[in-house]
């Protein structure tokens, strides 16, 4: 029988071993932390992950590029649209496929709405972990409205599978702009309400200010990206670094704080929500009629309706979907790393292709997996109550952590 | 509103610096490079396993390059790959230079007979978990790693699932998985006692 006794067995005087997780309400999914505690002070901590290992990378080698999009939903299940878009962009770069403008604008809007949904859950849940229950009710109301929009656009609330290699699966429904504009207004109000509730709240400040400080040098060495990096003075944001989709036409700022503590990470997320609202408002104006998927039918799926009525489209559909020699996407025999900015940071896909319809290797570079290792280092010397505060500000999603 | 002023001085991708990177690395490594390929936004350098650590250290510590930001490290299995590769395994490390505004990738080919490689943990803290994952899923041993043990698979798992010769549905581990009981079965309350 496997024994956990060897973990942290060399103990100093007067310490107690303490285990939290993997099944614990404060651990956000299936994370496990083993701590050596002296009173309420943590002397040493050790993390264990892998409880939600699903084998997506192995499965991806046995599925076609378009089929992997359904797997990418399950990586970061709080912002599946960002994963869909990230993988589609990686596959399109691999085959050198040009995506029509309307599809790019739609993807930008959906990516930012998804970022809003992810951040609103994170800031709400983090304050809830610290005892402020109201904030999660406010943010959940907003997130619920966004999920209604996702349902109207993609047909599903959680596992959206919205993109296809070469474009998106469905066009936007009628009245989309008006509906989104209403949500953005109420979202803006909620962000302002959260600022009013927490920025001068003594209890919240005591629990977060100066807790879990990360230095800029640690950010680079660990490879941390996203809101956590931007809370330490780093300005790296892939939307600015190498603008994909239509980000180069949109005006937005990258919010940066320099303190590097839990409070700064909370503030960065709230400010990013403001910027996302700003981006969506501008991007809605860029929407023009046009095709939503690439017309290069050797690489992009044809419109679903035309496969029922048009012989040519049916042949292309068959060639793309059914297994067989020379069927499928057929990218060149090469490898490529491609990254997009997901709500948690750099979401990278390293694809190796053997020229067939399935990828030879799909490496997901999930932001959570790279951001999480520093956690046990931050716990050393911290109080037991800081565990939930720091973990909440990291927004670790077990789905993409363990894949 | 928030106290801090938002700034947007993110490092920007600078395509011209790819030539600077290529020239520096070629001058320093020359014949030790197995290959060099310019990709959409980075340059990939292929080396032998023995040279990977030197190249990563050069990229990080050369003042004109400054690849101080760790991005990713993963393994690839090229068994039965249609294109001939120098060795069966490759360990692919991606690094980012905020000063140059480009990324670089080191692809180290590792022989199947003796899959060993020097660990990058002394250069980048982020290499710790990613190398553990590569060890777990490919069985590639990283020499000098402080804590090389499985990370995603259970500690008592046998085999390395991302290798190409490992079947998709496993080798029957799922059905034969040992069941752990919190209370030993001998001490469990008998029926009717509870």
XYZ file of C-alpha atoms in Angstrom:
597
model
C 0.000 0.000 0.000
C 1.270 3.454 -0.874
C 2.185 5.470 2.180
C 2.341 9.205 2.521
C 4.526 8.930 5.608
C 7.757 9.772 3.768
C 6.480 13.198 2.767
C 7.936 15.813 5.094
C 9.217 13.226 7.512
C 12.232 15.151 8.775
C 10.589 17.635 11.064
C 12.008 20.303 13.311
C 10.904 20.641 16.949
C 7.340 21.555 17.913
C 5.836 21.249 14.479
C 2.717 19.479 13.307
C 2.080 18.032 9.877
C -1.073 19.262 8.242
C -2.739 18.147 5.039
C -5.230 20.170 2.981
C -6.930 18.620 -0.030
C -7.199 17.128 -2.580
C -10.887 17.203 -1.699
C -11.351 20.364 0.307
C -13.636 23.354 -0.321
C -10.761 25.843 -0.078
C -8.555 24.053 -2.598
C -10.460 24.980 -5.799
C -10.618 21.655 -7.519
C -8.241 18.844 -6.731
C -5.104 20.428 -5.298
C -3.266 19.028 -2.309
C -0.898 20.882 0.009
C 1.067 19.195 2.768
C 2.339 21.599 5.384
C 4.606 21.559 8.404
C 3.087 24.015 10.868
C 4.498 25.618 13.986
C 1.536 27.136 15.775
C -0.208 28.997 12.980
C 2.991 29.673 11.057
C 3.885 27.480 8.094
C 7.472 26.264 8.207
C 7.482 24.203 5.025
C 4.972 23.230 2.389
C 4.834 20.695 -0.394
C 2.322 20.525 -3.240
C 0.953 17.483 -4.972
C -0.958 17.605 -8.243
C -2.159 15.091 -10.794
C -5.515 14.164 -9.275
C -7.344 15.363 -12.386
C -4.878 13.993 -14.959
C -6.996 13.222 -18.014
C -4.428 12.459 -20.692
C -5.482 15.123 -23.199
C -2.026 15.197 -24.776
C -2.101 11.440 -25.453
C -5.696 11.590 -26.653
C -4.846 14.534 -28.930
C -2.430 12.334 -30.875
C -5.355 10.071 -31.776
C -7.836 12.809 -32.724
C -7.898 15.181 -35.669
C -7.135 18.885 -35.289
C -10.807 19.863 -35.300
C -11.639 17.139 -32.784
C -9.030 18.465 -30.368
C -11.056 21.651 -30.035
C -13.629 19.732 -27.988
C -10.804 18.591 -25.699
C -9.507 22.153 -25.348
C -12.849 23.132 -23.744
C -11.913 21.000 -20.791
C -8.515 22.590 -20.140
C -9.498 25.800 -18.417
C -13.189 25.178 -17.935
C -13.840 28.731 -16.719
C -12.858 30.250 -20.063
C -13.257 27.498 -22.692
C -13.552 30.031 -25.521
C -9.999 31.265 -24.952
C -8.726 27.694 -25.246
C -10.752 27.074 -28.427
C -9.358 30.226 -29.996
C -5.803 29.530 -28.845
C -5.766 26.059 -30.370
C -7.442 27.176 -33.610
C -4.816 29.915 -34.035
C -2.019 27.395 -33.457
C -3.421 25.001 -36.074
C -3.957 27.845 -38.564
C -0.364 29.040 -38.120
C 0.773 25.483 -38.755
C -0.955 25.284 -42.155
C -0.651 29.008 -42.939
C -4.376 29.606 -43.173
C -5.827 33.109 -43.486
C -8.982 33.679 -41.389
C -11.717 36.025 -42.695
C -12.123 39.326 -40.942
C -15.582 38.731 -39.490
C -14.392 35.520 -37.845
C -11.426 37.369 -36.356
C -13.641 40.109 -34.904
C -16.077 37.530 -33.506
C -13.182 35.632 -31.933
C -11.850 38.819 -30.348
C -15.233 39.642 -28.839
C -15.770 36.108 -27.539
C -12.231 35.919 -26.124
C -12.729 39.112 -24.154
C -16.209 38.134 -22.941
C -14.701 34.853 -21.800
C -11.909 36.729 -20.022
C -14.580 38.785 -18.243
C -16.356 35.599 -17.145
C -13.107 34.029 -15.894
C -11.942 37.127 -14.012
C -15.352 37.770 -12.495
C -15.403 34.254 -11.056
C -11.840 34.586 -9.763
C -12.319 37.937 -7.996
C -15.655 36.812 -6.589
C -14.367 33.467 -5.317
C -11.215 34.984 -3.862
C -13.178 37.430 -1.715
C -15.536 34.599 -0.753
C -12.583 32.542 0.474
C -11.729 35.479 2.723
C -15.254 35.573 4.141
C -16.976 38.163 1.936
C -19.851 36.181 0.506
C -21.654 39.072 -1.225
C -19.065 39.602 -3.928
C -19.430 36.147 -5.453
C -23.193 36.662 -5.698
C -22.633 39.927 -7.597
C -20.074 38.453 -9.960
C -22.059 35.245 -10.477
C -25.042 37.275 -11.650
C -22.829 38.920 -14.281
C -21.180 35.645 -15.233
C -24.609 34.055 -15.617
C -25.620 36.744 -18.131
C -22.420 36.123 -20.080
C -23.068 32.382 -20.085
C -26.532 33.060 -21.504
C -24.809 34.902 -24.347
C -22.385 32.006 -24.864
C -25.367 29.665 -25.003
C -27.087 31.842 -27.600
C -23.942 32.004 -29.751
C -22.411 28.532 -29.386
C -25.343 26.392 -28.262
C -23.685 25.380 -24.988
C -22.816 27.147 -21.780
C -19.650 25.400 -20.670
C -18.119 23.168 -23.356
C -18.455 25.694 -26.136
C -16.263 24.112 -28.910
C -16.935 27.303 -30.824
C -13.995 27.628 -33.191
C -13.016 25.497 -36.155
C -9.669 25.522 -37.891
C -10.202 28.425 -40.300
C -13.004 30.268 -38.537
C -15.872 29.831 -36.127
C -18.704 27.308 -36.135
C -21.741 29.599 -36.062
C -22.502 33.215 -36.841
C -23.727 35.576 -34.140
C -27.468 35.510 -33.363
C -29.776 38.486 -33.980
C -29.643 41.191 -31.349
C -26.204 40.123 -30.148
C -24.697 43.633 -30.060
C -27.538 45.124 -28.053
C -27.535 42.274 -25.568
C -23.785 42.451 -25.025
C -23.842 46.238 -24.619
C -26.427 45.910 -21.807
C -24.281 43.310 -20.052
C -21.152 45.452 -20.373
C -22.926 48.357 -18.656
C -23.976 46.245 -15.678
C -20.560 44.560 -15.604
C -18.920 47.976 -15.331
C -21.182 48.819 -12.400
C -20.287 45.563 -10.660
C -16.549 46.169 -11.057
C -17.014 49.623 -9.545
C -19.064 48.103 -6.690
C -16.279 45.594 -6.001
C -13.733 48.396 -5.859
C -15.952 50.291 -3.446
C -16.365 47.230 -1.236
C -12.778 46.063 -0.996
C -10.225 48.767 -1.771
C -10.764 50.426 1.605
C -12.043 47.418 3.501
C -9.827 46.989 6.574
C -10.412 43.240 6.891
C -9.752 42.572 3.220
C -6.617 44.749 3.186
C -5.215 43.075 6.307
C -5.655 39.653 4.724
C -4.162 40.566 1.323
C -1.761 43.514 1.591
C 1.853 42.328 1.758
C 0.765 38.666 1.696
C 2.462 36.302 -0.737
C 4.846 38.765 -2.354
C 6.455 37.622 -5.627
C 9.545 39.422 -6.937
C 10.089 40.261 -10.648
C 13.157 37.986 -10.752
C 11.057 35.039 -9.558
C 8.495 35.786 -12.268
C 11.097 35.359 -15.015
C 12.785 32.332 -13.484
C 9.523 30.459 -12.929
C 8.125 31.648 -16.265
C 4.984 33.098 -14.691
C 2.738 35.113 -17.029
C -0.635 36.814 -16.979
C -2.166 38.842 -14.140
C 0.321 37.412 -11.613
C 3.277 38.689 -13.655
C 1.597 42.036 -14.220
C 1.119 42.506 -10.457
C 4.911 42.667 -10.042
C 5.682 45.363 -12.598
C 6.142 43.093 -15.629
C 4.271 44.405 -18.662
C 4.377 41.266 -20.835
C 1.007 40.749 -22.510
C 0.830 38.725 -25.732
C -2.040 40.877 -27.004
C 0.501 43.724 -27.107
C 3.656 41.650 -27.646
C 2.519 40.066 -30.880
C -1.038 41.198 -31.637
C -3.147 38.375 -32.999
C -6.780 38.573 -34.198
C -7.663 42.299 -34.431
C -5.989 43.487 -31.221
C -3.692 45.850 -33.129
C -6.709 47.913 -34.219
C -8.098 48.234 -30.703
C -7.109 50.711 -28.060
C -6.493 49.251 -24.623
C -4.002 49.445 -21.774
C -2.168 46.754 -19.841
C -2.827 47.353 -16.131
C 0.343 46.911 -14.101
C 1.002 47.067 -10.380
C 4.404 46.800 -8.727
C 3.664 45.448 -5.227
C 3.471 41.794 -6.282
C 1.222 40.850 -3.350
C -2.211 39.265 -3.217
C -3.949 42.652 -3.250
C -2.095 43.690 -6.411
C -3.149 40.473 -8.149
C -6.775 41.213 -7.203
C -6.493 44.786 -8.500
C -4.886 43.723 -11.789
C -7.821 41.414 -12.491
C -10.390 44.135 -11.760
C -8.525 46.607 -14.011
C -8.265 43.997 -16.758
C -12.036 43.607 -16.630
C -12.336 47.336 -17.371
C -9.995 46.951 -20.317
C -11.910 43.928 -21.639
C -15.140 45.929 -21.506
C -13.371 48.666 -23.455
C -12.099 46.180 -26.051
C -15.509 44.564 -26.597
C -17.189 47.949 -27.067
C -14.682 48.849 -29.763
C -14.706 45.424 -31.395
C -18.510 45.424 -31.709
C -18.130 48.445 -34.005
C -15.763 46.481 -36.254
C -18.386 43.809 -37.010
C -19.166 43.786 -40.719
C -21.027 41.196 -42.775
C -18.826 38.564 -44.346
C -17.835 34.901 -44.257
C -17.165 33.362 -40.840
C -14.847 30.620 -42.059
C -11.949 30.494 -44.503
C -12.924 29.715 -48.082
C -9.823 27.539 -48.599
C -11.715 24.256 -48.425
C -8.622 22.088 -48.467
C -8.025 23.251 -44.889
C -11.259 24.726 -43.521
C -14.570 22.962 -43.085
C -17.324 24.129 -45.466
C -20.484 25.748 -44.152
C -22.590 22.998 -42.568
C -25.835 23.894 -44.370
C -24.188 23.803 -47.790
C -22.985 20.240 -47.197
C -26.651 19.180 -47.378
C -27.389 21.036 -50.602
C -24.140 21.304 -52.554
C -22.111 18.397 -53.973
C -18.776 20.255 -53.873
C -19.153 21.118 -50.184
C -20.166 17.555 -49.357
C -16.977 16.223 -50.971
C -14.822 18.696 -49.022
C -16.685 17.886 -45.816
C -16.082 14.161 -46.410
C -12.405 14.744 -47.158
C -11.977 16.781 -43.983
C -13.941 14.588 -41.572
C -13.613 10.938 -42.636
C -10.377 9.055 -41.946
C -8.351 7.993 -44.967
C -5.130 8.655 -46.856
C -4.643 12.379 -47.629
C -7.801 13.222 -45.692
C -7.969 15.855 -42.980
C -5.897 18.969 -42.460
C -2.560 17.685 -43.868
C -0.188 20.355 -42.537
C 3.477 20.306 -43.561
C 5.817 17.966 -41.646
C 7.068 20.461 -39.091
C 6.574 21.733 -35.550
C 5.388 25.060 -34.218
C 4.889 26.817 -30.892
C 2.072 29.338 -30.834
C 0.819 31.321 -27.856
C -2.166 33.498 -27.002
C -3.066 35.479 -23.895
C -5.610 33.524 -21.880
C -7.121 34.971 -18.659
C -4.429 33.236 -16.582
C -1.476 34.053 -18.816
C 0.336 32.606 -21.792
C -1.586 29.655 -23.231
C 0.788 27.948 -25.640
C 0.301 25.028 -28.000
C 3.360 23.229 -29.351
C 2.193 21.163 -32.297
C 4.333 18.567 -34.063
C 2.863 17.401 -37.345
C 3.697 14.288 -39.370
C 1.712 15.559 -42.364
C -1.359 13.474 -41.523
C -4.825 14.326 -40.294
C -3.891 13.932 -36.604
C -1.176 15.885 -34.830
C 1.939 13.851 -33.961
C 2.248 15.628 -30.642
C 0.073 18.227 -28.918
C 1.843 19.956 -26.074
C -0.368 22.286 -24.076
C 1.588 24.914 -22.160
C -1.090 25.747 -19.614
C -0.585 28.945 -17.600
C -1.753 27.265 -14.375
C 0.912 24.541 -14.517
C 3.711 27.106 -14.878
C 2.243 29.587 -12.360
C 1.557 27.092 -9.573
C 5.025 25.793 -8.476
C 5.913 29.065 -6.705
C 2.930 28.602 -4.370
C 4.710 26.417 -1.792
C 7.604 28.882 -1.723
C 5.196 31.708 -0.893
C 3.687 29.680 1.943
C 6.967 29.346 3.842
C 6.717 31.750 6.756
C 3.116 32.660 5.997
C 0.141 32.149 8.315
C -2.212 29.219 7.866
C -5.047 31.590 6.937
C -2.956 33.006 4.072
C -3.169 29.712 2.163
C -6.658 30.426 0.856
C -5.918 34.097 0.196
C -2.845 33.361 -1.928
C -4.426 30.385 -3.689
C -7.546 32.390 -4.532
C -5.471 35.094 -6.172
C -3.644 32.523 -8.336
C -6.835 31.230 -9.992
C -5.405 27.731 -10.493
C -7.706 25.597 -12.635
C -7.158 21.885 -12.053
C -8.323 21.009 -15.577
C -5.422 22.731 -17.278
C -3.029 22.101 -14.388
C -3.249 18.317 -14.709
C -4.561 17.980 -18.267
C -10.841 54.388 -9.852
C -7.672 52.401 -9.317
C -4.598 54.014 -7.836
C -1.950 52.804 -10.255
C -1.785 54.311 -13.711
C -2.191 51.646 -16.396
C 0.794 51.485 -18.698
C 1.055 49.659 -21.985
C 4.804 49.328 -22.505
C 4.695 45.582 -23.047
C 7.746 44.100 -24.784
C 6.966 44.018 -28.493
C 7.857 41.235 -30.897
C 10.792 42.478 -32.991
C 11.397 40.348 -36.057
C 14.743 41.999 -36.870
C 16.234 40.680 -33.636
C 15.842 37.084 -34.848
C 18.881 37.721 -37.078
C 20.850 39.044 -34.063
C 19.958 35.898 -32.136
C 20.871 33.568 -35.010
C 24.217 35.287 -35.610
C 25.238 35.214 -31.928
C 24.336 31.563 -31.443
C 26.016 30.474 -34.680
C 29.199 32.353 -33.790
C 29.363 30.709 -30.381
C 28.201 27.194 -31.232
C 28.915 26.763 -34.941
C 29.326 23.068 -35.617
C 27.678 21.981 -32.403
C 24.311 23.025 -33.852
C 22.493 20.179 -35.603
C 20.051 22.573 -37.229
C 18.511 26.018 -37.138
C 15.043 26.899 -38.361
C 13.214 30.219 -38.344
C 9.568 29.771 -37.343
C 6.681 32.248 -37.317
C 7.894 34.100 -34.222
C 11.022 32.387 -32.923
C 14.126 30.441 -33.941
C 14.511 26.778 -33.162
C 18.027 25.436 -32.535
C 18.541 21.671 -32.643
C 21.439 20.283 -30.615
C 22.661 17.019 -29.122
C 21.593 16.246 -25.562
C 25.081 17.041 -24.232
C 25.015 20.597 -25.649
C 21.523 21.602 -24.489
C 22.555 22.935 -21.104
C 25.430 24.953 -22.566
C 23.151 26.541 -25.149
C 20.479 27.400 -22.566
C 23.120 28.921 -20.305
C 24.545 30.904 -23.228
C 21.091 32.222 -24.164
C 20.410 33.241 -20.575
C 23.764 34.690 -19.572
C 25.031 36.307 -22.784
C 24.428 40.030 -22.085
C 23.395 40.840 -25.658
C 20.682 38.130 -25.655
C 19.146 37.947 -22.175
C 16.763 34.986 -22.477
C 15.902 35.168 -18.783
C 12.201 34.313 -19.030
C 11.365 30.615 -18.937
C 8.416 29.625 -21.133
C 8.090 25.888 -21.501
C 9.827 22.532 -21.592
C 8.327 19.355 -23.053
C 9.268 16.059 -24.632
C 8.563 14.611 -28.093
C 8.796 10.981 -29.183
C 9.842 10.586 -32.841
C 9.524 6.787 -33.036
C 8.287 5.922 -36.578
C 8.115 9.631 -37.488
C 8.003 10.021 -41.304
C 11.050 12.339 -41.363
C 14.417 10.925 -40.250
C 15.453 12.385 -36.889
C 18.899 12.170 -35.242
C 17.513 10.404 -32.151
C 14.202 9.006 -30.958
C 13.413 11.573 -28.246
C 13.633 15.343 -28.163
C 13.337 17.724 -25.221
C 12.069 21.096 -26.410
C 12.715 24.124 -24.203
C 11.273 27.529 -25.082
C 12.755 30.737 -23.672
C 11.766 34.383 -23.991
C 13.950 37.469 -24.060
C 12.073 40.600 -22.909
C 15.041 42.737 -24.010
C 15.157 41.458 -27.601
C 11.428 40.801 -27.892
C 11.846 37.333 -29.401
C 11.576 33.734 -28.305
C 14.076 30.943 -28.831
C 13.615 27.198 -28.736
C 16.239 24.599 -27.894
C 15.444 21.147 -29.269
C 17.791 18.616 -27.718
C 17.826 15.139 -29.246
C 18.066 12.399 -26.645
C 19.026 8.816 -27.593
C 16.491 6.092 -26.770
C 19.147 3.714 -25.388
C 20.266 6.135 -22.685
C 17.682 8.906 -22.312
C 19.670 11.298 -20.130
C 20.056 15.043 -20.202
C 21.436 17.764 -17.930
C 18.679 19.505 -15.962
C 18.065 23.237 -16.422
C 16.886 23.652 -12.813
C 20.072 25.545 -11.923
C 19.178 28.177 -14.549
C 15.384 28.359 -14.373
C 13.124 27.516 -11.444
C 10.294 26.828 -13.903
C 12.203 23.852 -15.310
C 11.553 21.898 -12.103
C 7.956 20.828 -12.722
C 8.134 20.721 -16.509
C 11.139 18.375 -16.346
C 9.361 16.221 -13.795
C 6.468 16.002 -16.238
C 8.777 15.051 -19.114
C 10.370 12.382 -16.910
C 6.945 11.125 -15.879
C 5.458 10.887 -19.368
C 8.578 9.994 -21.433
C 11.024 8.445 -18.985
C 13.770 10.930 -19.862
C 16.111 11.347 -16.875
C 17.305 14.862 -16.018
C 20.688 14.765 -14.319
C 21.114 17.214 -11.469
C 17.365 17.686 -10.942
C 16.728 18.269 -7.211
C 13.547 16.195 -6.944
C 12.975 14.008 -9.994
C 9.787 12.036 -9.334
C 6.454 11.499 -11.038
C 4.077 14.452 -11.068
C 0.930 13.641 -13.063
C 0.799 9.845 -12.899
C 0.562 7.979 -9.554
C 3.904 7.356 -7.819
C 3.595 3.572 -8.185
C 2.709 3.696 -11.900
C 4.745 1.590 -14.272
C 5.525 2.926 -17.756
C 5.634 6.259 -19.539
C 2.295 6.993 -21.226
C 3.260 9.582 -23.854
C 5.779 7.275 -25.524
C 4.571 6.162 -28.932
C 4.847 2.472 -28.010
C 2.464 2.938 -25.068
C -1.089 2.063 -26.209
C -3.831 4.702 -26.032
C -6.042 2.555 -23.817
C -3.226 1.597 -21.474
C -1.928 -1.817 -20.488
C -4.820 -2.779 -18.269
C -3.726 -0.589 -15.344
C -7.207 0.837 -15.015
C -8.838 -2.464 -14.164
C -6.003 -3.657 -11.929
C -5.564 -0.455 -9.980
C -4.998 -1.142 -6.275
C -7.762 0.158 -4.014
C -6.658 1.936 -0.864
C -8.896 1.879 2.194
C -8.781 4.532 4.886
C -9.707 1.890 7.472
C -8.084 -1.559 7.102
C -10.742 -4.032 6.051
C -10.125 -6.250 9.121
C -11.121 -3.408 11.452
C -14.118 -2.232 9.438
C -17.423 -2.515 11.311
C -19.226 -5.754 10.491
C -22.651 -5.681 8.996
C -25.310 -5.060 11.625
C -22.818 -3.632 14.128
C -22.729 -0.082 12.795
